[in-house]
Short mmCIF file of C-alpha atoms and ligand atoms in Angstrom, two decimals:
data_model
loop_
_atom_site.label_atom_id
_atom_site.label_comp_id
_atom_site.label_asym_id
_atom_site.label_seq_id
_atom_site.Cartn_x
_atom_site.Cartn_y
_atom_site.Cartn_z
CA MET A 13 204.41 -95.22 8.54
CA THR A 14 206.17 -97.23 5.81
CA ASP A 15 204.95 -97.81 2.24
CA ASP A 16 204.42 -101.40 3.27
CA GLU A 17 202.10 -100.36 6.09
CA ARG A 18 200.21 -98.06 3.73
CA GLY A 19 199.87 -100.94 1.25
CA VAL A 20 200.64 -98.69 -1.73
CA ASP A 21 203.23 -101.11 -3.15
CA GLN A 22 200.50 -103.76 -3.49
CA VAL A 23 198.51 -101.72 -5.99
CA GLU A 24 199.36 -100.40 -9.47
CA PRO A 25 198.99 -96.60 -9.79
CA THR A 26 196.75 -97.11 -12.84
CA GLU A 27 194.53 -99.51 -10.96
CA LEU A 28 194.41 -97.08 -8.06
CA TRP A 29 193.29 -94.26 -10.33
CA GLN A 30 190.69 -96.47 -11.96
CA ALA A 31 189.35 -97.37 -8.54
CA VAL A 32 189.27 -93.70 -7.56
CA LEU A 33 187.30 -92.78 -10.68
CA ARG A 34 184.96 -95.76 -10.38
CA THR A 35 184.08 -95.17 -6.76
CA ALA A 36 184.00 -91.34 -6.75
CA VAL A 37 180.83 -89.99 -5.16
CA ASP A 38 180.23 -87.54 -8.01
CA PRO A 39 179.62 -88.69 -11.60
CA ILE A 40 182.68 -88.46 -13.88
CA ILE A 41 182.33 -88.76 -17.69
CA VAL A 42 185.08 -88.69 -20.31
CA ILE A 43 184.21 -87.65 -23.88
CA ASP A 44 186.24 -87.18 -27.05
CA GLN A 45 186.32 -84.03 -29.09
CA ASP A 46 183.17 -85.04 -30.99
CA GLY A 47 181.27 -85.28 -27.72
CA VAL A 48 181.16 -89.09 -27.76
CA VAL A 49 181.28 -90.76 -24.32
CA LEU A 50 184.41 -92.86 -23.83
CA THR A 51 183.77 -93.90 -20.27
CA ALA A 52 181.78 -93.01 -17.15
CA ASN A 53 181.84 -94.07 -13.51
CA GLU A 54 179.29 -95.79 -11.26
CA ALA A 55 178.01 -92.54 -9.84
CA THR A 56 177.01 -91.54 -13.40
CA GLU A 57 174.93 -94.71 -13.69
CA ARG A 58 173.22 -94.02 -10.35
CA LEU A 59 172.46 -90.40 -11.08
CA PHE A 60 171.41 -90.63 -14.74
CA GLY A 61 169.82 -94.09 -14.78
CA TYR A 62 171.93 -95.35 -17.75
CA THR A 63 174.44 -98.19 -17.60
CA THR A 64 177.98 -97.27 -18.60
CA ASP A 65 177.62 -99.59 -21.59
CA ASP A 66 174.51 -97.62 -22.69
CA LEU A 67 176.50 -94.42 -22.54
CA ILE A 68 179.75 -95.45 -24.19
CA GLY A 69 179.64 -94.45 -27.85
CA ARG A 70 176.67 -92.10 -27.42
CA ASN A 71 176.90 -88.38 -27.67
CA VAL A 72 177.05 -86.80 -24.24
CA SER A 73 174.29 -84.39 -25.31
CA ALA A 74 171.89 -87.26 -24.49
CA LEU A 75 172.44 -86.30 -20.86
CA MET A 76 171.30 -82.71 -21.46
CA PRO A 77 167.88 -81.15 -21.89
CA GLU A 78 167.24 -78.52 -24.56
CA PRO A 79 168.62 -75.93 -25.24
CA TYR A 80 171.97 -77.33 -24.01
CA ARG A 81 171.51 -80.49 -26.08
CA SER A 82 171.36 -78.73 -29.48
CA ALA A 83 174.03 -76.22 -28.59
CA HIS A 84 176.55 -78.75 -27.33
CA ASP A 85 178.20 -79.87 -30.59
CA GLY A 86 178.53 -76.29 -31.80
CA TYR A 87 180.00 -75.36 -28.46
CA LEU A 88 182.67 -78.07 -28.66
CA ASP A 89 183.52 -77.10 -32.29
CA ARG A 90 183.80 -73.45 -31.39
CA TYR A 91 186.06 -74.25 -28.49
CA LEU A 92 188.32 -76.45 -30.61
CA THR A 93 188.62 -73.85 -33.40
CA THR A 94 188.64 -70.56 -31.44
CA GLY A 95 189.64 -71.66 -27.93
CA GLU A 96 186.61 -69.74 -26.57
CA ALA A 97 185.62 -71.52 -23.35
CA ARG A 98 182.34 -71.20 -21.54
CA ILE A 99 182.57 -74.22 -19.26
CA ILE A 100 185.86 -75.91 -20.03
CA GLY A 101 188.38 -75.05 -17.32
CA ILE A 102 185.75 -72.89 -15.62
CA GLY A 103 182.72 -74.83 -14.42
CA ARG A 104 179.11 -73.73 -14.41
CA GLU A 105 175.68 -74.50 -13.06
CA VAL A 106 173.57 -76.06 -15.83
CA GLU A 107 170.73 -78.57 -16.23
CA ALA A 108 171.01 -82.30 -16.88
CA ARG A 109 168.51 -84.93 -18.01
CA ARG A 110 168.06 -88.45 -16.66
CA ALA A 111 167.21 -91.55 -18.73
CA ASP A 112 163.57 -91.13 -17.62
CA GLY A 113 163.51 -87.58 -19.05
CA THR A 114 163.51 -85.73 -15.72
CA VAL A 115 165.60 -82.58 -15.66
CA PHE A 116 167.67 -81.51 -12.61
CA PRO A 117 170.30 -78.89 -11.75
CA ILE A 118 174.00 -79.75 -11.67
CA ALA A 119 177.33 -78.06 -11.19
CA LEU A 120 179.52 -79.11 -14.09
CA ALA A 121 183.31 -78.81 -14.08
CA VAL A 122 185.05 -79.75 -17.35
CA SER A 123 188.78 -80.18 -17.81
CA GLU A 124 190.69 -80.87 -21.00
CA ILE A 125 193.25 -83.60 -21.65
CA ALA A 126 195.29 -82.60 -24.76
CA TRP A 127 197.39 -85.42 -26.14
CA ASN A 128 199.02 -86.10 -29.50
CA GLY A 129 197.10 -83.31 -31.23
CA ARG A 130 193.77 -84.58 -29.98
CA SER A 131 191.62 -83.52 -27.01
CA TRP A 132 189.51 -85.38 -24.50
CA PHE A 133 187.33 -83.81 -21.93
CA THR A 134 186.52 -84.92 -18.39
CA GLY A 135 183.27 -83.72 -16.87
CA ILE A 136 182.76 -83.92 -13.10
CA ILE A 137 179.16 -83.47 -12.14
CA HIS A 138 177.69 -82.49 -8.78
CA ASP A 139 173.97 -82.98 -8.27
CA LEU A 140 172.38 -79.70 -7.04
CA SER A 141 168.82 -81.04 -6.68
CA GLU A 142 168.91 -81.03 -2.91
CA ARG A 143 170.44 -77.57 -2.74
CA GLN A 144 167.82 -76.30 -5.17
CA MET A 145 165.08 -77.88 -3.08
CA VAL A 146 166.40 -76.28 0.10
CA GLU A 147 166.66 -72.94 -1.73
CA ALA A 148 163.10 -73.31 -2.98
CA GLN A 149 161.93 -74.12 0.56
CA LEU A 150 163.79 -71.07 1.85
CA VAL A 151 162.22 -68.85 -0.79
CA ALA A 152 158.78 -70.30 0.03
CA ALA A 153 159.37 -69.78 3.75
CA LYS A 154 160.52 -66.21 3.12
CA GLU A 155 157.50 -65.50 0.95
CA GLY A 156 155.23 -67.08 3.57
CA LEU A 157 156.81 -64.90 6.23
CA GLU A 158 156.46 -61.77 4.13
CA GLU A 159 152.84 -62.61 3.48
CA ARG A 160 152.23 -63.04 7.21
CA VAL A 161 153.94 -59.72 7.93
CA ARG A 162 151.77 -58.09 5.24
CA GLN A 163 148.65 -59.63 6.75
CA ARG A 164 149.58 -58.63 10.30
CA THR A 165 150.42 -55.09 9.19
CA ALA A 166 147.09 -54.83 7.40
CA GLU A 167 145.27 -56.16 10.49
CA LEU A 168 147.16 -53.74 12.70
CA GLU A 169 146.36 -50.81 10.43
CA ALA A 170 142.72 -51.84 10.36
CA SER A 171 142.52 -52.03 14.14
CA MET A 172 144.32 -48.70 14.49
CA THR A 173 141.82 -47.08 12.16
CA GLU A 174 139.04 -48.72 14.15
CA LEU A 175 140.61 -47.53 17.41
CA ALA A 176 140.96 -43.99 16.08
CA ARG A 177 137.32 -44.10 14.98
CA SER A 178 136.06 -45.38 18.32
CA ASN A 179 138.25 -42.82 20.11
CA ARG A 180 136.64 -40.09 18.05
CA ASP A 181 133.19 -41.50 18.85
CA LEU A 182 134.08 -41.56 22.53
CA GLU A 183 135.36 -37.98 22.40
CA GLN A 184 132.18 -36.93 20.69
CA PHE A 185 130.10 -38.82 23.23
CA ALA A 186 131.98 -37.33 26.20
CA TYR A 187 131.57 -33.87 24.76
CA ILE A 188 127.86 -34.17 23.95
CA ALA A 189 127.04 -35.99 27.20
CA SER A 190 128.84 -33.46 29.39
CA HIS A 191 127.45 -30.55 27.43
CA ASP A 192 123.86 -31.83 27.57
CA LEU A 193 124.08 -32.79 31.23
CA GLN A 194 124.76 -29.19 32.24
CA ALA A 195 121.17 -28.01 31.66
CA PRO A 196 119.31 -30.70 33.70
CA LEU A 197 121.80 -30.16 36.54
CA ARG A 198 121.04 -26.45 36.54
CA ASN A 199 117.35 -27.43 36.71
CA VAL A 200 117.96 -29.60 39.80
CA ARG A 201 119.72 -26.72 41.55
CA GLN A 202 117.02 -24.21 40.54
CA GLY A 203 114.30 -26.73 41.49
CA LEU A 204 115.64 -26.88 45.04
CA GLU A 205 115.64 -23.07 45.26
CA LEU A 206 112.05 -22.98 43.90
CA ILE A 207 110.87 -25.55 46.45
CA ASP A 208 112.44 -23.44 49.20
CA GLU A 209 110.66 -20.32 47.88
CA HIS A 210 107.40 -22.22 47.53
CA LEU A 211 107.58 -23.40 51.13
CA GLN A 212 108.25 -19.80 52.24
CA GLU A 213 105.19 -18.54 50.36
CA THR A 214 102.86 -21.33 51.38
CA PHE A 215 103.88 -21.97 54.99
CA GLY A 216 105.83 -18.84 55.88
CA HIS A 217 109.09 -20.77 56.37
CA GLY A 218 111.58 -22.62 54.18
CA PHE A 219 113.08 -26.03 54.81
CA ASP A 220 113.19 -27.16 58.40
CA PRO A 221 116.69 -27.91 59.79
CA GLU A 222 116.51 -31.58 58.85
CA THR A 223 115.45 -31.01 55.25
CA THR A 224 117.93 -28.11 55.01
CA GLU A 225 120.68 -30.59 55.73
CA LEU A 226 119.33 -32.92 53.03
CA ARG A 227 119.07 -29.99 50.62
CA ASP A 228 122.68 -28.99 51.36
CA LEU A 229 123.86 -32.55 50.71
CA THR A 230 121.97 -32.56 47.42
CA VAL A 231 123.44 -29.18 46.44
CA ALA A 232 126.95 -30.45 47.29
CA ALA A 233 126.38 -33.51 45.11
CA VAL A 234 125.08 -31.31 42.29
CA GLU A 235 128.13 -29.03 42.62
CA ARG A 236 130.46 -32.00 42.48
CA MET A 237 128.73 -33.25 39.39
CA GLU A 238 129.02 -29.78 37.86
CA GLN A 239 132.76 -29.83 38.54
CA MET A 240 133.09 -33.23 36.91
CA ILE A 241 131.14 -32.10 33.89
CA ASP A 242 133.20 -28.89 33.60
CA GLY A 243 136.38 -30.98 33.80
CA LEU A 244 135.14 -33.45 31.20
CA LEU A 245 134.20 -30.59 28.91
CA SER A 246 137.68 -29.02 29.19
CA TYR A 247 139.18 -32.45 28.64
CA SER A 248 137.16 -33.13 25.50
CA ARG A 249 137.79 -29.64 24.18
CA LEU A 250 141.48 -30.53 24.08
CA ASP A 251 140.59 -32.73 21.15
CA ARG A 252 143.70 -34.52 19.92
CA SER A 253 142.90 -33.98 16.26
CA GLN A 254 143.35 -30.21 16.55
CA ARG A 255 146.87 -28.92 17.02
CA PRO A 256 147.48 -26.52 19.93
CA ALA A 257 147.50 -22.84 18.99
CA GLU A 258 150.93 -21.98 17.61
CA GLY A 259 153.02 -19.51 19.53
CA THR A 260 155.80 -19.32 22.06
CA VAL A 261 155.42 -19.46 25.80
CA ASP A 262 157.81 -17.94 28.32
CA LEU A 263 157.56 -20.60 31.01
CA ARG A 264 159.23 -18.44 33.65
CA GLU A 265 156.79 -15.58 33.16
CA LEU A 266 153.81 -17.94 33.09
CA ALA A 267 154.94 -19.72 36.26
CA ASP A 268 155.41 -16.31 37.98
CA GLN A 269 151.85 -15.36 37.07
CA VAL A 270 150.35 -18.63 38.31
CA VAL A 271 152.33 -18.40 41.56
CA ARG A 272 151.11 -14.80 42.05
CA GLN A 273 147.50 -15.90 41.51
CA MET A 274 147.94 -18.55 44.17
CA SER A 275 149.82 -16.28 46.60
CA LEU A 276 147.01 -16.33 49.22
CA ASP A 277 147.00 -20.13 49.32
CA PHE A 278 150.77 -20.28 49.42
CA THR A 279 151.04 -17.71 52.22
CA GLU A 280 148.49 -19.67 54.24
CA VAL A 281 150.75 -22.75 54.27
CA ASP A 282 153.99 -20.82 54.55
CA ALA A 283 155.08 -22.04 51.13
CA ARG A 284 158.47 -21.44 49.59
CA VAL A 285 158.40 -21.60 45.79
CA GLU A 286 161.73 -21.79 44.03
CA LEU A 287 161.66 -21.03 40.32
CA SER A 288 164.94 -21.67 38.53
CA GLU A 289 165.67 -20.37 35.03
CA LEU A 290 162.95 -21.60 32.70
CA PRO A 291 163.00 -21.57 28.90
CA THR A 292 160.65 -20.14 26.31
CA VAL A 293 159.04 -23.00 24.41
CA PRO A 294 156.79 -23.34 21.38
CA GLY A 295 153.22 -24.00 22.49
CA ASP A 296 149.70 -22.89 23.27
CA GLU A 297 149.83 -20.33 26.12
CA LEU A 298 146.37 -21.08 27.52
CA GLN A 299 147.03 -24.79 27.64
CA ILE A 300 150.51 -24.50 29.16
CA ARG A 301 149.09 -22.09 31.77
CA GLN A 302 146.46 -24.68 32.63
CA LEU A 303 149.16 -27.37 32.88
CA LEU A 304 151.30 -25.34 35.32
CA GLN A 305 148.22 -24.29 37.25
CA ASN A 306 146.96 -27.86 37.70
CA LEU A 307 150.38 -29.06 38.85
CA LEU A 308 150.95 -26.16 41.26
CA GLU A 309 147.39 -26.39 42.64
CA ASN A 310 147.97 -30.08 43.33
CA ALA A 311 151.27 -29.33 45.08
CA TYR A 312 149.31 -26.96 47.31
CA LYS A 313 146.31 -29.28 47.77
CA TYR A 314 148.34 -32.37 48.65
CA HIS A 315 150.85 -30.65 50.96
CA ASP A 316 152.00 -32.17 54.21
CA HIS A 317 150.40 -30.26 57.12
CA ASP A 318 153.36 -31.01 59.39
CA GLN A 319 155.88 -28.91 57.49
CA PRO A 320 156.01 -25.74 55.39
CA LEU A 321 155.37 -26.44 51.72
CA GLU A 322 158.39 -26.34 49.44
CA ILE A 323 157.98 -26.32 45.68
CA SER A 324 160.72 -26.17 43.08
CA LEU A 325 160.46 -25.73 39.32
CA GLN A 326 163.42 -26.68 37.18
CA ALA A 327 164.29 -27.12 33.52
CA THR A 328 167.03 -29.23 31.89
CA GLU A 329 167.79 -29.98 28.27
CA THR A 330 167.58 -33.58 27.05
CA ASP A 331 169.75 -35.19 24.36
CA ASP A 332 166.79 -35.65 22.02
CA GLY A 333 165.87 -32.01 21.53
CA MET A 334 163.43 -31.60 24.43
CA TRP A 335 163.13 -29.56 27.59
CA LEU A 336 162.52 -31.56 30.74
CA ILE A 337 160.49 -29.52 33.21
CA SER A 338 160.16 -30.81 36.77
CA ILE A 339 157.88 -29.59 39.53
CA GLY A 340 158.82 -31.09 42.88
CA ASP A 341 157.04 -30.76 46.22
CA ASN A 342 157.53 -32.08 49.77
CA GLY A 343 153.89 -33.08 50.15
CA ILE A 344 152.16 -36.36 51.00
CA GLY A 345 153.46 -38.17 47.88
CA ILE A 346 151.84 -40.87 45.77
CA ASP A 347 152.04 -44.65 46.23
CA PRO A 348 154.34 -46.18 43.58
CA ASP A 349 151.55 -48.44 42.29
CA GLN A 350 149.30 -45.41 41.71
CA ARG A 351 151.88 -43.33 39.84
CA GLU A 352 150.77 -44.25 36.34
CA ARG A 353 147.09 -44.44 37.12
CA VAL A 354 146.72 -40.90 38.51
CA PHE A 355 146.87 -39.65 34.91
CA GLU A 356 143.69 -41.59 34.03
CA LEU A 357 140.27 -39.94 33.98
CA PHE A 358 138.66 -39.65 37.45
CA ARG A 359 141.55 -41.57 39.06
CA ARG A 360 142.35 -40.35 42.58
CA ALA A 361 145.03 -41.63 44.95
CA HIS A 362 143.79 -39.61 47.98
CA PRO A 363 139.99 -39.72 47.99
CA GLY A 364 139.74 -37.75 51.28
CA TYR A 365 140.68 -34.52 49.47
CA ASP A 366 138.52 -32.22 47.36
CA GLY A 367 138.65 -32.83 43.63
CA VAL A 368 137.24 -35.00 40.88
CA GLY A 369 140.36 -36.63 39.42
CA LEU A 370 140.57 -34.85 36.06
CA GLY A 371 143.42 -32.36 36.56
CA LEU A 372 146.25 -34.77 35.70
CA ALA A 373 144.33 -36.35 32.79
CA ILE A 374 144.05 -32.83 31.37
CA CYS A 375 147.79 -32.24 32.00
CA LYS A 376 148.64 -35.46 30.19
CA ARG A 377 146.53 -34.53 27.22
CA ILE A 378 148.06 -31.05 27.01
CA VAL A 379 151.61 -32.39 27.20
CA GLU A 380 150.95 -35.10 24.59
CA ARG A 381 149.36 -32.61 22.24
CA HIS A 382 152.58 -30.60 22.47
CA GLY A 383 154.62 -33.69 21.55
CA GLY A 384 155.88 -34.51 25.06
CA ASP A 385 155.40 -36.97 27.86
CA ILE A 386 154.46 -36.61 31.56
CA TRP A 387 155.13 -38.80 34.58
CA VAL A 388 155.52 -38.64 38.35
CA GLU A 389 158.23 -39.94 40.66
CA THR A 390 158.87 -39.84 44.38
CA GLY A 391 161.09 -36.94 45.40
CA GLN A 392 164.08 -37.24 47.74
CA ASN A 393 161.99 -35.71 50.53
CA GLY A 394 159.15 -38.23 50.04
CA GLY A 395 157.00 -35.76 48.10
CA SER A 396 156.18 -35.92 44.39
CA VAL A 397 158.15 -34.78 41.37
CA PHE A 398 156.00 -34.28 38.29
CA SER A 399 158.09 -34.09 35.12
CA PHE A 400 157.06 -33.34 31.58
CA THR A 401 158.96 -32.96 28.33
CA ILE A 402 158.28 -30.42 25.63
CA PRO A 403 160.09 -29.99 22.29
CA ARG A 404 162.73 -27.23 22.23
CA SER A 405 161.60 -26.08 18.81
CA ASP A 406 158.52 -26.55 16.65
CA ASP A 407 160.12 -29.22 14.53
CA GLY A 408 161.75 -30.89 17.59
P1 ADP B 527 142.21 -34.33 41.74
O1 ADP B 527 143.26 -33.50 42.40
O2 ADP B 527 141.00 -33.55 41.36
O3 ADP B 527 141.87 -35.55 42.54
P2 ADP B 527 144.12 -34.87 39.65
O4 ADP B 527 143.89 -35.54 38.36
O5 ADP B 527 144.70 -33.51 39.63
O6 ADP B 527 142.74 -34.90 40.38
O7 ADP B 527 145.06 -35.79 40.50
C1 ADP B 527 144.81 -37.18 40.57
C2 ADP B 527 145.31 -37.74 41.88
O8 ADP B 527 146.73 -37.69 41.91
C3 ADP B 527 144.89 -36.94 43.07
O9 ADP B 527 143.59 -37.37 43.51
C4 ADP B 527 145.97 -37.25 44.08
O10 ADP B 527 145.67 -38.47 44.72
C5 ADP B 527 147.19 -37.45 43.24
N1 ADP B 527 148.06 -36.25 43.19
C6 ADP B 527 148.12 -35.32 42.24
N2 ADP B 527 149.07 -34.40 42.50
C7 ADP B 527 149.64 -34.77 43.66
C8 ADP B 527 150.71 -34.25 44.46
N3 ADP B 527 151.38 -33.14 44.12
N4 ADP B 527 151.03 -34.91 45.61
C9 ADP B 527 150.37 -36.03 45.95
N5 ADP B 527 149.37 -36.58 45.23
C10 ADP B 527 149.00 -35.97 44.10
#
């Protein structure tokens, strides 16, 4: 491109510079060393609401609010005598004042023109009002957000306290109800025996075969209810607020004992129990015994009649300081959609079998009270693998 095409030879450099200054987007003001305005551009008029004619000859401090206004002359003097610069050649964020008195933030960059022993100063001003507004909105949004987080946290804490309270009430209720239900149930059972005796004494015979059957059904129902109540009582005794008794438990020895206790059952189904090396863990011996017992009794109860029962007990270390204990069987297994629910109170996946559905709820509570977790998966042979974690040390 030639100079001709650019058009630069049609314009005087001075005129070009004047046009640049006049049309610059940011206000530009030139003052002398007394602070008197020599000239200003159109952007200055727009931003400050003065005409250039108004400004020329006035002290530039008219465009500043206090305390900048009073300090300005002193500042210029100090600079001219000591050379100490606070804005000149540096630039700073300060406040400015419009003709209508409103104050707003600006970025001010001042440069010096030294000529023939005198100085002039050029100030280029950038309006920061919009940036300040956006910053204020951001701060307000942040504060609003923090307030909401505070509120939500408070609500959450309140509902957790409420939940803990209603849990305690429920525990208390379960305990009292199951405890108090024991006596009337005993009365029902004794009542049936007394009726039988009474019939013997009065008529010389007890229940006839038909009523005997009804009595037996009633006794079976009473026994089932007794089992449920016993289970509920053990469950509520494992109150979460009390820590398990402190001690260490040799899992291998405990598992050996439980297996020995169940040897008759196991022999009956031709069971093979494989115990690998098991660790000693911190915990409450009675509770851990109950845990192993419930899991091994279930493996026996839910075995597959078509094949000899195989049970294996294994332990592995996890990366987060726990032992992972797994008890696998080759029994009838559990439907995937029932796997989580079988740990709930009274939840049963195979209703045709004896039981009241509390064993696994008790296991879960024991494991959680020891700081671990329990779950069940399907084994490779279609049976169940119950796994639980337990910390390797007290502080684990
Ligand atoms: P219960 O045995 O008295 O029914 P549990 O709480 O011990 O109660 O077990 C809940 C349910 O989980 C059982 O009813 C059964 O359906 C299922 N279950 C537990 N252990 C096994 C297992 N080893 N194999 C298959 N199903 C099991």
